[in-house]
CSV table of C-alpha atoms and ligand atoms in Angstrom, one decimal:
chain,number,residue,atom,x,y,z
A,1,MET,CA,3.2,-7.4,0.1
A,2,PRO,CA,7.2,-7.4,0.9
A,3,GLY,CA,8.8,-4.0,-0.3
A,4,SER,CA,4.8,-2.7,-1.4
A,5,TRP,CA,3.9,0.7,-0.1
A,6,THR,CA,1.1,1.8,2.1
A,7,ASN,CA,-0.4,5.9,3.0
A,8,TRP,CA,-0.8,6.5,6.7
A,9,ALA,CA,-4.5,5.3,6.6
A,10,GLY,CA,-3.3,2.4,5.5
A,11,ASN,CA,-6.2,2.6,2.3
A,12,GLN,CA,-4.0,3.1,-0.2
A,13,ARG,CA,-1.3,1.0,-1.6
A,14,ALA,CA,1.5,0.7,-4.6
A,15,ALA,CA,3.3,-2.3,-5.5
A,16,ALA,CA,6.4,-0.8,-6.1
A,17,GLU,CA,8.9,-0.3,-3.6
A,18,PRO,CA,10.0,3.6,-3.5
A,19,LEU,CA,13.4,4.8,-5.6
A,20,ARG,CA,15.1,7.3,-3.0
A,21,PRO,CA,17.4,9.4,-5.3
A,22,ALA,CA,19.7,11.2,-3.4
A,23,THR,CA,20.4,13.8,-5.8
A,24,VAL,CA,18.8,15.6,-8.6
A,25,ASP,CA,20.8,14.2,-11.1
A,26,GLU,CA,19.5,11.0,-9.7
A,27,VAL,CA,15.5,12.3,-10.1
A,28,VAL,CA,16.2,13.2,-13.7
A,29,ALA,CA,17.9,9.8,-14.3
A,30,ALA,CA,14.6,8.1,-12.9
A,31,VAL,CA,12.2,10.1,-14.8
A,32,ARG,CA,14.4,9.5,-18.0
A,33,ALA,CA,14.7,5.9,-17.3
A,34,ALA,CA,10.9,5.8,-16.8
A,35,ALA,CA,10.2,7.6,-19.6
A,36,GLY,CA,12.4,5.1,-21.9
A,37,ALA,CA,10.5,2.3,-20.5
A,38,GLY,CA,7.1,3.8,-21.1
A,39,ARG,CA,6.6,3.6,-17.7
A,40,PRO,CA,4.6,6.3,-15.0
A,41,VAL,CA,6.4,8.0,-12.5
A,42,LYS,CA,4.9,9.2,-9.2
A,43,ALA,CA,6.5,11.3,-6.1
A,44,VAL,CA,5.3,10.3,-3.3
A,45,GLY,CA,5.7,12.8,0.3
A,46,SER,CA,5.1,10.6,3.6
A,47,GLY,CA,2.0,9.2,2.7
A,48,HIS,CA,-0.3,11.1,4.6
A,49,SER,CA,-2.9,11.4,1.7
A,50,PHE,CA,-6.2,9.5,2.0
A,51,THR,CA,-6.6,9.7,-1.7
A,52,PRO,CA,-4.3,7.8,-4.2
A,53,ALA,CA,-2.9,10.7,-5.5
A,54,ALA,CA,0.3,9.3,-4.8
A,55,VAL,CA,-0.5,5.8,-5.7
A,56,THR,CA,1.1,4.7,-9.0
A,57,GLU,CA,1.7,1.2,-11.1
A,58,GLY,CA,4.9,2.6,-11.9
A,59,VAL,CA,8.3,4.1,-10.7
A,60,LEU,CA,7.1,5.7,-7.0
A,61,LEU,CA,9.9,8.4,-6.0
A,62,ASP,CA,10.7,9.0,-2.4
A,63,LEU,CA,12.7,12.3,-1.9
A,64,SER,CA,13.3,12.2,1.7
A,65,ARG,CA,17.2,11.2,1.2
A,66,LEU,CA,17.3,14.1,-1.8
A,67,ALA,CA,19.9,16.6,-0.1
A,68,THR,CA,19.4,20.0,-2.5
A,69,PRO,CA,21.1,22.9,-0.8
A,70,VAL,CA,19.8,24.8,2.1
A,71,ARG,CA,19.3,28.3,1.7
A,72,VAL,CA,18.6,31.0,4.2
A,73,GLN,CA,18.2,34.5,3.4
A,74,ARG,CA,17.7,36.0,6.9
A,75,ALA,CA,17.3,39.5,5.8
A,76,SER,CA,14.5,38.6,3.2
A,77,ARG,CA,13.0,35.6,5.1
A,78,LEU,CA,12.9,33.5,2.0
A,79,VAL,CA,14.2,30.1,3.3
A,80,THR,CA,15.2,27.2,0.0
A,81,VAL,CA,15.0,23.7,1.0
A,82,PRO,CA,14.8,20.0,-0.2
A,83,ALA,CA,11.3,19.4,-1.4
A,84,GLY,CA,11.3,16.1,0.6
A,85,MET,CA,11.9,17.2,3.8
A,86,SER,CA,9.6,17.3,6.7
A,87,LEU,CA,7.6,19.9,8.3
A,88,ARG,CA,8.9,18.7,11.5
A,89,ASP,CA,12.5,18.9,10.4
A,90,LEU,CA,11.7,22.1,8.3
A,91,ASN,CA,10.2,23.8,11.6
A,92,ASP,CA,13.3,23.3,13.5
A,93,LEU,CA,15.7,24.3,11.0
A,94,LEU,CA,13.5,27.8,10.5
A,95,HIS,CA,13.6,28.2,14.7
A,96,ARG,CA,16.8,27.7,14.5
A,97,HIS,CA,17.1,30.7,12.4
A,98,GLY,CA,14.9,32.7,14.4
A,99,LEU,CA,12.1,32.0,11.4
A,100,ALA,CA,8.7,29.9,11.1
A,101,LEU,CA,6.0,29.8,8.7
A,102,PRO,CA,3.1,32.1,9.5
A,103,ASN,CA,0.9,29.1,9.6
A,104,LEU,CA,0.4,25.2,9.7
A,105,GLY,CA,-1.7,22.4,10.0
A,106,ASP,CA,-2.7,20.1,13.0
A,107,ILE,CA,0.3,17.9,12.1
A,108,ASP,CA,4.0,18.3,10.8
A,109,ALA,CA,4.6,14.5,9.6
A,110,GLN,CA,4.2,15.5,6.0
A,111,THR,CA,7.0,16.7,3.5
A,112,ILE,CA,6.8,19.9,2.3
A,113,ALA,CA,6.0,19.0,-1.3
A,114,GLY,CA,3.4,17.2,-0.5
A,115,ALA,CA,1.7,19.1,1.9
A,116,ILE,CA,1.9,22.2,-0.8
A,117,SER,CA,0.8,19.6,-3.6
A,118,THR,CA,-2.8,18.9,-1.7
A,119,GLY,CA,-3.7,22.3,-0.9
A,120,THR,CA,-3.0,21.7,2.9
A,121,HIS,CA,-3.8,24.1,5.0
A,122,GLY,CA,-4.7,25.1,8.9
A,123,THR,CA,-7.0,28.0,10.0
A,124,GLY,CA,-6.8,31.3,10.5
A,125,ALA,CA,-9.4,33.7,8.7
A,126,ARG,CA,-5.9,36.0,7.5
A,127,TYR,CA,-4.0,33.3,6.2
A,128,GLY,CA,-4.4,31.1,3.4
A,129,CYS,CA,-3.0,27.3,2.5
A,130,LEU,CA,0.6,26.4,2.7
A,131,ALA,CA,1.2,26.6,-0.4
A,132,THR,CA,0.6,30.4,-0.4
A,133,SER,CA,3.7,30.5,1.3
A,134,VAL,CA,5.9,29.6,-1.5
A,135,ALA,CA,7.9,32.1,-3.0
A,136,GLY,CA,9.9,30.0,-5.9
A,137,LEU,CA,9.7,26.0,-7.0
A,138,THR,CA,12.3,23.9,-9.1
A,139,LEU,CA,10.7,20.8,-10.6
A,140,VAL,CA,12.0,17.7,-13.1
A,141,THR,CA,9.7,17.9,-15.6
A,142,ALA,CA,8.6,14.5,-17.6
A,143,ALA,CA,11.3,15.7,-20.5
A,144,GLY,CA,14.0,15.4,-17.8
A,145,GLU,CA,14.3,19.1,-17.4
A,146,VAL,CA,15.3,21.2,-14.1
A,147,LEU,CA,13.4,24.1,-14.4
A,148,THR,CA,12.4,26.7,-11.7
A,149,CYS,CA,9.7,28.8,-11.4
A,150,ASP,CA,8.6,31.7,-9.4
A,151,ALA,CA,5.9,35.0,-9.8
A,152,ALA,CA,8.2,36.4,-12.0
A,153,GLU,CA,9.8,33.8,-14.0
A,154,ARG,CA,7.3,31.2,-15.4
A,155,PRO,CA,4.2,33.3,-13.7
A,156,ASP,CA,1.9,30.1,-15.3
A,157,VAL,CA,3.7,27.6,-13.7
A,158,PHE,CA,3.9,29.2,-10.6
A,159,ALA,CA,0.5,29.5,-10.2
A,160,ALA,CA,-0.2,26.0,-11.2
A,161,ALA,CA,2.7,23.7,-9.5
A,162,ARG,CA,2.1,25.7,-6.4
A,163,VAL,CA,-1.1,22.6,-5.8
A,164,GLY,CA,0.1,20.7,-8.2
A,165,LEU,CA,-1.1,17.2,-7.2
A,166,GLY,CA,1.9,15.9,-8.5
A,167,ALA,CA,0.7,16.0,-12.1
A,168,LEU,CA,3.3,18.5,-13.5
A,169,GLY,CA,6.5,17.2,-12.2
A,170,VAL,CA,8.6,16.1,-9.2
A,171,LEU,CA,9.5,19.0,-7.1
A,172,THR,CA,13.1,18.5,-6.0
A,173,SER,CA,13.4,22.7,-3.7
A,174,VAL,CA,11.1,24.9,-2.7
A,175,THR,CA,11.9,28.3,-1.3
A,176,LEU,CA,9.6,29.9,1.3
A,177,ARG,CA,8.8,33.4,2.3
A,178,CYS,CA,8.7,33.1,6.0
A,179,VAL,CA,8.3,35.1,9.1
A,180,ASP,CA,10.1,36.0,12.3
A,181,ALA,CA,9.8,32.9,14.9
A,182,PHE,CA,6.8,33.9,16.9
A,183,THR,CA,5.3,32.9,20.0
A,184,LEU,CA,1.4,31.5,20.2
A,185,ARG,CA,-1.3,31.7,23.0
A,186,ALA,CA,-3.3,29.2,23.3
A,187,ASP,CA,-7.0,29.1,24.5
A,188,GLU,CA,-9.0,25.7,24.3
A,189,ARG,CA,-12.1,25.4,26.3
A,190,PRO,CA,-15.4,23.7,25.5
A,191,LEU,CA,-18.3,25.4,25.0
A,192,PRO,CA,-22.2,25.0,23.6
A,193,LEU,CA,-22.5,24.7,19.8
A,194,ALA,CA,-25.3,27.2,19.6
A,195,ASP,CA,-22.9,29.7,21.1
A,196,VAL,CA,-20.1,29.5,19.1
A,197,LEU,CA,-22.2,29.3,16.0
A,198,ALA,CA,-23.5,32.9,17.2
A,199,GLY,CA,-20.4,34.3,17.9
A,200,LEU,CA,-18.5,32.6,15.0
A,201,ASP,CA,-17.9,36.0,12.5
A,202,GLU,CA,-16.4,37.5,15.6
A,203,HIS,CA,-13.8,34.2,17.1
A,204,VAL,CA,-12.7,34.1,13.2
A,205,ALA,CA,-12.1,38.1,12.7
A,206,GLY,CA,-10.9,38.6,16.3
A,207,ASN,CA,-8.3,35.8,16.7
A,208,ASP,CA,-5.0,34.9,14.7
A,209,HIS,CA,-6.0,31.0,14.6
A,210,ALA,CA,-10.0,30.1,15.3
A,211,GLU,CA,-11.4,26.8,14.8
A,212,PHE,CA,-14.0,24.0,16.2
A,213,TYR,CA,-14.3,20.7,16.8
A,214,TRP,CA,-18.2,19.3,17.2
A,215,PHE,CA,-18.7,16.0,18.5
A,216,PRO,CA,-21.7,14.5,17.2
A,217,TYR,CA,-24.8,13.7,18.5
A,218,THR,CA,-23.9,16.7,21.2
A,219,GLU,CA,-24.5,20.4,21.4
A,220,ARG,CA,-21.1,20.7,22.5
A,221,VAL,CA,-17.7,22.1,20.5
A,222,GLN,CA,-14.2,22.5,21.6
A,223,LEU,CA,-13.1,26.4,20.3
A,224,LYS,CA,-9.5,26.4,20.1
A,225,ARG,CA,-8.1,29.9,19.3
A,226,ASN,CA,-4.3,30.7,18.6
A,227,ASN,CA,-2.9,34.2,18.8
A,228,ARG,CA,0.8,35.9,18.2
A,229,VAL,CA,1.6,37.0,21.8
A,230,PRO,CA,4.8,38.6,23.0
A,231,ALA,CA,6.3,36.1,25.3
A,232,ASP,CA,6.2,32.1,26.1
A,233,ASP,CA,5.4,32.9,29.5
A,234,ARG,CA,2.5,30.0,30.4
A,235,PRO,CA,4.5,26.7,29.1
A,236,LEU,CA,2.2,24.1,29.5
A,237,SER,CA,4.6,21.6,31.6
A,238,PRO,CA,5.6,18.5,29.8
A,239,ALA,CA,3.1,16.0,32.3
A,240,ARG,CA,0.4,18.3,31.3
A,241,ARG,CA,1.1,18.3,27.6
A,242,TRP,CA,1.5,14.5,27.7
A,243,LEU,CA,-1.9,13.9,29.9
A,244,ASP,CA,-4.0,16.0,27.3
A,245,ASP,CA,-2.3,15.7,24.2
A,246,GLU,CA,-0.8,11.7,24.5
A,247,LEU,CA,-3.2,10.1,26.6
A,248,LEU,CA,-6.6,11.8,26.2
A,249,SER,CA,-6.3,12.5,22.7
A,250,ASN,CA,-4.3,9.3,21.6
A,251,THR,CA,-4.5,6.3,24.0
A,252,VAL,CA,-7.8,7.2,25.6
A,253,PHE,CA,-9.5,8.4,22.2
A,254,GLY,CA,-7.9,5.0,20.3
A,255,GLY,CA,-9.4,3.1,23.0
A,256,ALA,CA,-12.9,4.8,22.7
A,257,CYS,CA,-12.9,4.8,19.4
A,258,ARG,CA,-12.4,0.4,19.4
A,259,LEU,CA,-15.4,0.8,22.0
A,260,GLY,CA,-17.4,2.7,19.2
A,261,ARG,CA,-16.6,0.5,16.6
A,262,ALA,CA,-17.1,-2.5,18.6
A,263,VAL,CA,-20.3,-1.6,20.4
A,264,PRO,CA,-21.9,1.4,18.0
A,265,ALA,CA,-24.3,2.1,20.0
A,266,LEU,CA,-22.5,3.9,22.5
A,267,ALA,CA,-21.1,6.1,20.0
A,268,PRO,CA,-23.2,9.5,21.1
A,269,ALA,CA,-22.3,8.5,24.8
A,270,ILE,CA,-19.0,8.4,23.8
A,271,HIS,CA,-18.8,11.7,22.1
A,272,ALA,CA,-20.9,13.3,24.9
A,273,VAL,CA,-18.5,12.1,27.8
A,274,SER,CA,-15.3,13.1,25.4
A,275,ALA,CA,-17.1,16.6,25.1
A,276,ARG,CA,-17.1,16.5,28.7
A,277,ALA,CA,-13.9,15.3,29.5
A,278,LEU,CA,-12.2,18.1,27.6
A,279,SER,CA,-11.5,20.9,30.1
A,280,ALA,CA,-10.3,24.1,29.3
A,281,ARG,CA,-6.4,25.1,28.8
A,282,THR,CA,-4.4,28.2,28.3
A,283,TYR,CA,-1.0,28.3,27.6
A,284,THR,CA,1.6,29.9,25.3
A,285,GLY,CA,4.6,27.8,23.1
A,286,ARG,CA,6.6,28.2,20.2
A,287,SER,CA,4.4,28.3,17.2
A,288,ASP,CA,4.9,25.4,15.5
A,289,ARG,CA,4.4,23.0,18.6
A,290,VAL,CA,1.2,24.9,19.5
A,291,PHE,CA,-0.3,24.4,15.9
A,292,CYS,CA,0.9,21.0,15.7
A,293,THR,CA,0.2,17.8,17.5
A,294,SER,CA,0.6,13.4,17.5
A,295,ARG,CA,-2.1,12.1,15.6
A,296,ARG,CA,-1.6,8.3,16.4
A,297,VAL,CA,-5.5,7.4,15.8
A,298,ARG,CA,-5.9,6.3,12.6
A,299,PHE,CA,-8.9,7.6,10.8
A,300,VAL,CA,-10.3,8.4,7.3
A,301,GLU,CA,-11.4,11.9,5.9
A,302,MET,CA,-12.9,14.0,4.1
A,303,GLU,CA,-12.9,17.5,3.8
A,304,TYR,CA,-14.8,20.2,1.7
A,305,GLY,CA,-13.5,24.3,1.3
A,306,LEU,CA,-16.9,26.4,1.2
A,307,PRO,CA,-17.3,29.7,0.7
A,308,ARG,CA,-17.4,31.3,4.0
A,309,ALA,CA,-21.2,32.6,3.9
A,310,ALA,CA,-22.3,28.6,3.2
A,311,LEU,CA,-20.8,27.5,6.4
A,312,ARG,CA,-23.9,27.5,8.4
A,313,GLN,CA,-25.8,25.9,5.7
A,314,ALA,CA,-23.6,23.4,5.1
A,315,PHE,CA,-23.2,22.5,9.1
A,316,ALA,CA,-26.6,22.4,9.3
A,317,GLY,CA,-26.7,19.8,6.6
A,318,LEU,CA,-23.9,17.7,7.9
A,319,ARG,CA,-26.2,17.5,11.0
A,320,ARG,CA,-29.2,16.0,8.8
A,321,VAL,CA,-26.8,13.9,7.5
A,322,VAL,CA,-25.0,12.5,10.7
A,323,GLU,CA,-28.9,11.7,12.4
A,324,ALA,CA,-30.0,9.8,9.2
A,325,LEU,CA,-27.0,7.5,8.7
A,326,PRO,CA,-27.6,3.7,9.3
A,327,PHE,CA,-24.7,3.5,11.5
A,328,LYS,CA,-22.8,6.0,14.0
A,329,VAL,CA,-20.0,8.6,13.5
A,330,LEU,CA,-16.9,7.9,15.7
A,331,PHE,CA,-14.9,11.2,15.1
A,332,PRO,CA,-15.4,14.9,16.2
A,333,VAL,CA,-15.8,17.3,13.1
A,334,GLU,CA,-13.4,20.0,12.5
A,335,VAL,CA,-14.7,23.7,11.3
A,336,ARG,CA,-11.6,25.9,10.0
A,337,PHE,CA,-11.0,29.0,8.3
A,338,THR,CA,-8.4,30.5,5.4
A,339,ALA,CA,-8.2,33.5,3.3
A,340,ALA,CA,-8.7,33.5,-0.2
A,341,ASP,CA,-5.9,33.2,-2.4
A,342,ASP,CA,-4.7,33.3,-6.3
A,343,ILE,CA,-3.1,29.6,-6.9
A,344,TRP,CA,-5.3,28.0,-9.4
A,345,LEU,CA,-6.4,24.3,-7.7
A,346,SER,CA,-6.1,25.8,-4.6
A,347,HIS,CA,-9.2,25.4,-2.3
A,348,GLY,CA,-9.1,28.6,-1.4
A,349,TYR,CA,-8.3,30.2,-4.8
A,350,GLY,CA,-10.3,33.6,-4.9
A,351,ARG,CA,-12.4,33.4,-2.2
A,352,ASP,CA,-12.6,33.3,1.7
A,353,SER,CA,-13.3,30.2,2.9
A,354,ALA,CA,-14.6,27.8,5.7
A,355,TYR,CA,-13.5,24.2,6.1
A,356,ILE,CA,-15.4,21.4,7.0
A,357,ALA,CA,-13.7,17.9,7.8
A,358,ILE,CA,-15.3,14.8,8.7
A,359,HIS,CA,-13.7,11.6,9.8
A,360,GLN,CA,-14.0,8.3,10.5
A,361,TYR,CA,-12.2,5.8,12.8
A,362,VAL,CA,-10.3,3.0,10.5
A,363,GLY,CA,-12.4,0.1,10.1
A,364,ALA,CA,-15.7,1.7,11.0
A,365,PRO,CA,-18.5,2.0,7.9
A,366,TYR,CA,-18.0,5.5,6.2
A,367,GLU,CA,-18.6,5.9,2.6
A,368,PRO,CA,-22.5,6.6,2.5
A,369,TYR,CA,-21.6,9.3,5.7
A,370,PHE,CA,-19.1,10.9,3.2
A,371,ARG,CA,-21.0,10.9,-0.2
A,372,ALA,CA,-23.9,12.1,2.1
A,373,PHE,CA,-21.8,15.4,2.8
A,374,GLU,CA,-20.4,15.5,-0.1
A,375,ARG,CA,-24.1,15.9,-1.8
A,376,VAL,CA,-24.5,18.9,0.9
A,377,ALA,CA,-21.1,20.4,0.0
A,378,GLN,CA,-21.5,20.3,-3.8
A,379,ASP,CA,-24.5,22.0,-3.8
A,380,LEU,CA,-23.1,24.6,-1.8
A,381,ASP,CA,-20.2,25.4,-4.4
A,382,GLY,CA,-17.7,23.0,-2.1
A,383,ARG,CA,-14.3,22.0,-3.4
A,384,PRO,CA,-12.8,18.5,-1.8
A,385,HIS,CA,-9.2,18.9,-0.2
A,386,TRP,CA,-7.0,16.8,-3.1
A,387,GLY,CA,-5.5,14.7,-0.2
A,388,LYS,CA,-8.7,13.7,1.6
A,389,LEU,CA,-11.3,11.3,0.4
A,390,HIS,CA,-14.3,12.6,-2.6
A,391,TYR,CA,-15.8,11.0,-4.9
A,392,ARG,CA,-15.8,13.9,-7.6
A,393,ASP,CA,-14.4,13.6,-11.1
A,394,ALA,CA,-12.8,16.3,-13.5
A,395,ALA,CA,-16.1,17.0,-15.0
A,396,SER,CA,-17.6,18.1,-12.2
A,397,LEU,CA,-14.5,20.2,-10.5
A,398,ALA,CA,-13.8,21.8,-14.0
A,399,PRO,CA,-16.8,24.6,-12.5
A,400,ALA,CA,-15.5,24.9,-9.1
A,401,TYR,CA,-11.7,26.4,-10.3
A,402,PRO,CA,-12.2,29.2,-12.2
A,403,ARG,CA,-8.7,28.1,-13.3
A,404,PHE,CA,-9.1,24.9,-14.3
A,405,ALA,CA,-8.7,24.9,-18.2
A,406,ASP,CA,-5.5,27.3,-17.4
A,407,PHE,CA,-4.0,24.2,-15.3
A,408,LEU,CA,-4.7,21.8,-18.0
A,409,ALA,CA,-2.9,23.8,-20.4
A,410,VAL,CA,0.1,23.9,-18.6
A,411,ARG,CA,0.2,20.2,-18.1
A,412,ASP,CA,-0.4,19.6,-21.6
A,413,LYS,CA,3.0,22.0,-21.8
A,414,LEU,CA,5.4,20.4,-19.3
A,415,ASP,CA,3.7,16.7,-19.6
A,416,PRO,CA,2.1,15.9,-23.0
A,417,ASP,CA,2.5,12.0,-22.5
A,418,ARG,CA,1.2,12.2,-18.7
A,419,ARG,CA,4.2,10.7,-17.3
A,420,PHE,CA,3.1,11.7,-13.9
A,421,ALA,CA,-0.8,10.7,-14.5
A,422,ASN,CA,-2.0,8.1,-12.3
A,423,ALA,CA,-5.5,7.0,-11.6
A,424,TYR,CA,-6.3,9.9,-9.5
A,425,THR,CA,-5.1,12.5,-11.8
A,426,GLY,CA,-7.1,10.5,-14.6
A,427,ARG,CA,-10.2,10.9,-12.2
A,428,VAL,CA,-10.2,14.4,-11.4
A,429,LEU,CA,-8.0,16.2,-13.8
A,430,GLY,CA,-9.5,14.0,-17.0
B,501,LIG,C1,-2.8,12.8,10.4
B,501,LIG,C2,-3.1,13.4,9.4
B,501,LIG,C3,-3.6,15.0,9.9
B,501,LIG,C4,-3.9,16.3,8.3
B,501,LIG,N1,-4.0,17.1,9.0
B,501,LIG,C5,-4.1,18.2,8.0
B,501,LIG,C6,-4.6,19.5,8.3
B,501,LIG,O1,-4.5,19.5,9.2
B,501,LIG,N2,-4.8,20.1,7.2
B,501,LIG,C7,-4.5,19.9,5.6
B,501,LIG,O2,-5.1,20.7,4.8
B,501,LIG,N3,-4.7,18.4,5.6
B,501,LIG,C8,-4.0,17.5,6.4
B,501,LIG,N4,-3.6,16.2,5.9
B,501,LIG,C9,-3.7,16.3,4.7
B,501,LIG,C10,-2.2,15.8,4.4
B,501,LIG,O3,-1.9,17.4,4.7
B,501,LIG,C11,-2.4,15.7,2.9
B,501,LIG,O4,-2.6,14.8,2.3
B,501,LIG,C12,-0.7,16.3,2.2
B,501,LIG,O5,-0.7,16.2,1.0
B,501,LIG,C13,-0.1,15.0,2.7
B,501,LIG,O6,1.6,15.0,2.6
B,501,LIG,P1,2.3,14.1,2.2
B,501,LIG,O7,4.1,14.6,2.3
B,501,LIG,O8,2.0,13.1,2.9
B,501,LIG,O9,2.3,14.0,0.8
B,501,LIG,P2,1.6,12.6,0.2
B,501,LIG,O10,0.4,12.3,0.3
B,501,LIG,O11,2.7,11.3,-0.1
B,501,LIG,O12,1.7,12.8,-1.3
B,501,LIG,C14,0.6,13.9,-1.5
B,501,LIG,C15,0.7,14.1,-3.4
B,501,LIG,O13,2.3,15.0,-3.4
B,501,LIG,C16,2.7,14.6,-4.3
B,501,LIG,N5,3.9,14.7,-4.4
B,501,LIG,C17,4.7,14.4,-3.0
B,501,LIG,N6,5.9,14.7,-3.1
B,501,LIG,C18,6.2,15.5,-4.1
B,501,LIG,C19,7.4,16.0,-4.7
B,501,LIG,N7,8.5,15.7,-4.3
B,501,LIG,N8,7.2,16.3,-6.1
B,501,LIG,C20,5.5,16.6,-7.3
B,501,LIG,N9,4.7,15.8,-6.4
B,501,LIG,C21,4.9,15.6,-5.2
B,501,LIG,C22,2.2,13.3,-4.5
B,501,LIG,O14,2.7,12.5,-5.6
B,501,LIG,C23,0.7,13.4,-4.3
B,501,LIG,O15,0.0,13.6,-5.2
B,501,LIG,C24,-3.5,15.3,7.2
B,501,LIG,C25,-3.2,14.2,6.9
B,501,LIG,C26,-3.1,13.1,8.3
B,501,LIG,C27,-3.5,11.9,7.7
């Protein structure tokens, strides 16, 4: 469809071609014009959500050209950037000033506004989701007002808008509480699943950032542990990085997925080979370059945040789901950890979390898999990632979030006419 918008995974579309405002005044004008015409408005980031979170039948605002002032306060480590800046550009900017974000997810393609709005997170038992690094926000409300908020000024808006699902207004700038730039030492190694599960508490508590990938139909995992170290004395050679992160993780893996999709019976063997093909490696590097890699093999994903104590039960349930499916799972399962936070719609609100992310290669069947795992996770008080596929609605989500009603009250105040609503917010917020 010419002029239309599609997300990264290709499973969500909007007919409208995005407007690309370059100034806050242009954002205000776009919101006011939409209000005048009775049309809904949605800001879109880099389209990396699998849910229709950014889809609209009204006006789509792409903020990648929005040039609000960049402000770096080196002493306090507070950095203000345009909301549509990509994490990659943000990481480079921070690095130039000797700063970094304390934690990141698997990729850096998202915008900062899009990432925080859905509760994007990395792994690390002592670290909350990305939105926990936000110290202040500026947003354009439905009335076309430019509103600022932080912990002291409009604390209710701040508690709601850091993970706001794009439902409270258009974020135009974000102030982040950063840390001094740091080096990570990555240790990645294949291990038996039983060993990793047995030593999990130690892995999680004893490392800055621990996670593992399980290869379905096998008893093998790839354990990844990243820890802060003083010196970048063991960098990965460009050849090894290319071999592991481009050739094996993207080109060969993509080929294996295509093969598994064409001949599903081969999936268990492909997982077994993948689990064996991954070798151990230890290297050091700039934090964001260790946290983030490129993902070129397209997939769809569901991810559930769970109370940390429920992980083993959820994982056992997942294994039963995988065994019972009438088709094969072609992608590994990722398990991560975050610290509790106080952001009303954050998956980590009020509790230390474990996350289980399940994926399927594009074009392969996934819905029965995702629905069956959702039943397991929901029974264990799981909260679905707002940017990843799930089937929950407001009635089932409200009891999972103690401050759900408070979030809705802020929305009623900021957007009484639901200018920023779409079908997705209608389903998950009511
Ligand atoms: C390959 C891949 C890897 C991923 N890895 C991780 C990971 O490691 N950890 C994790 O937690 N998630 C991960 N995700 C999910 C992803 O981080 C989230 O879906 C994130 O929201 C995408 O950011 P985006 O900039 O693409 O925003 P979009 O998907 O475009 O938008 C997301 C939401 O933010 C809103 N929004 C965007 N900009 C604004 C704005 N300026 N003002 C108000 N609202 C706005 C949109 O309306 C929408 O509701 C991954 C996704 C992919 C495809």
